[in-house]
CSV table of C-alpha atoms in Angstrom, one decimal:
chain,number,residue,atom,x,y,z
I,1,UNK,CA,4.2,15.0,4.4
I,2,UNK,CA,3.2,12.4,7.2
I,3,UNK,CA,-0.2,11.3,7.7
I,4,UNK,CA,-1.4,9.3,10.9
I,5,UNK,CA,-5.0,7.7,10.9
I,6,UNK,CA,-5.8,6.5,14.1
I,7,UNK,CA,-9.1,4.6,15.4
I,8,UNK,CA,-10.3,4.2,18.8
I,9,UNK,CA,-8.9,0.0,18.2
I,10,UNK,CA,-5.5,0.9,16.3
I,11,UNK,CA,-3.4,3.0,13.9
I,12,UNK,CA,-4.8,2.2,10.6
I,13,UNK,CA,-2.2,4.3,8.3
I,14,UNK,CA,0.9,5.8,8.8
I,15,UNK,CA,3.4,7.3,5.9
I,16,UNK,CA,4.3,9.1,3.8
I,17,UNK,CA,1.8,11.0,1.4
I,18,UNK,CA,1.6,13.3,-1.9
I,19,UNK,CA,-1.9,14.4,-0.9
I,20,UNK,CA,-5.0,13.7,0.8
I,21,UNK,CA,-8.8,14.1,0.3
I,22,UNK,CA,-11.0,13.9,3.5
I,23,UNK,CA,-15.2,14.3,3.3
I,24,UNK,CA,-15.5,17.2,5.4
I,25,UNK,CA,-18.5,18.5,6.8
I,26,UNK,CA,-19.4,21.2,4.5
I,27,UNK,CA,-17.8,19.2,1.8
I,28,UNK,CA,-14.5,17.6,0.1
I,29,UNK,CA,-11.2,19.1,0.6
I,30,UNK,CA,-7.9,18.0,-0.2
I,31,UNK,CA,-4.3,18.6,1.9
I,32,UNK,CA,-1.7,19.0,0.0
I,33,UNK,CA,2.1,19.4,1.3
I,34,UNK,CA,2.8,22.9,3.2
I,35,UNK,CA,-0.8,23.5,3.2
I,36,UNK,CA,-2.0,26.1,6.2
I,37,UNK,CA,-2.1,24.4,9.6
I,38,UNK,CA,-5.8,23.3,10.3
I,39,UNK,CA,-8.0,21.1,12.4
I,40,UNK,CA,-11.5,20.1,10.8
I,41,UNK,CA,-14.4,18.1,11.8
I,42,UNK,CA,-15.0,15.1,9.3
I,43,UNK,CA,-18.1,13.5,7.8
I,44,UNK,CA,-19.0,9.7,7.1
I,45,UNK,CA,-16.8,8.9,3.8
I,46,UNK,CA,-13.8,8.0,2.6
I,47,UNK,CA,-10.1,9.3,3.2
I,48,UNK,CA,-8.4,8.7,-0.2
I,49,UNK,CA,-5.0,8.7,0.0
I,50,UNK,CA,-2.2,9.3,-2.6
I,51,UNK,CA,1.1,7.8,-1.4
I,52,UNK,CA,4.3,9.1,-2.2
I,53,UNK,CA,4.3,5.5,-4.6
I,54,UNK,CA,1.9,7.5,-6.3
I,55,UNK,CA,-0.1,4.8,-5.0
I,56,UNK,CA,-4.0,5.0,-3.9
I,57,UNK,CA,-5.6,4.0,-0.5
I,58,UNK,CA,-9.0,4.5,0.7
I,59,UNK,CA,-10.2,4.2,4.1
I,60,UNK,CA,-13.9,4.2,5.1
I,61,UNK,CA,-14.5,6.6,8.7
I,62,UNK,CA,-18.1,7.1,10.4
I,63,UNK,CA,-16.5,10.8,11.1
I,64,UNK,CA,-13.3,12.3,13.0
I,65,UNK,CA,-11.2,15.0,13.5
I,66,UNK,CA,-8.1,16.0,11.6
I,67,UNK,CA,-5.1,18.1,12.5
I,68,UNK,CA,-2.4,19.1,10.3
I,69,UNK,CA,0.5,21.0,11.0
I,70,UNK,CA,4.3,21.6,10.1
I,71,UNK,CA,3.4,18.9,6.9
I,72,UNK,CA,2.0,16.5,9.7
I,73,UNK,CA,-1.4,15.4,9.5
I,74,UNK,CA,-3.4,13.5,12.6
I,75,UNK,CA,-6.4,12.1,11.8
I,76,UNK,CA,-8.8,10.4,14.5
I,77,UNK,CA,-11.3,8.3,13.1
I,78,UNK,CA,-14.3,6.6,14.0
């Protein structure tokens, strides 16, 4: 799947990706490939992402909004 962080300066992350955890506001979830289409409000924390390297990536956010649909996931980040 293709994940797309993008901050009100630039595009942080773009790629492909095996999975993704975001802090969420009620708590932690992870997006995996051909998960249900959704669109969440996020919390202060870290987006840790595993690349399809099998690779790890964090990135820190001060909240945001993510989308994901048709194994495409938007996140805007603060």
């Amino acid at each position: 799947m293709i994940l797309e962080i993008i901050t009100p300066e630039k595009q942080v992350f773009e790629g492909e990706v095996i999975s993704v955890k975001f802090p969420g506001i009620s708590g932690e979830f992870e997006v995996l490939n051909n998960h249900a289409p959704i669109i969440s409000t996020l919390a202060n924390g870290a987006i840790r992402v595993i690349k399809s390297d099998n690779n790890t990536e964090n990135f820190t956010i001060n909240g945001g909004v993510i989308e994901m649909q048709n194994n495409k996931i938007i996140v805007l980040a603060e």
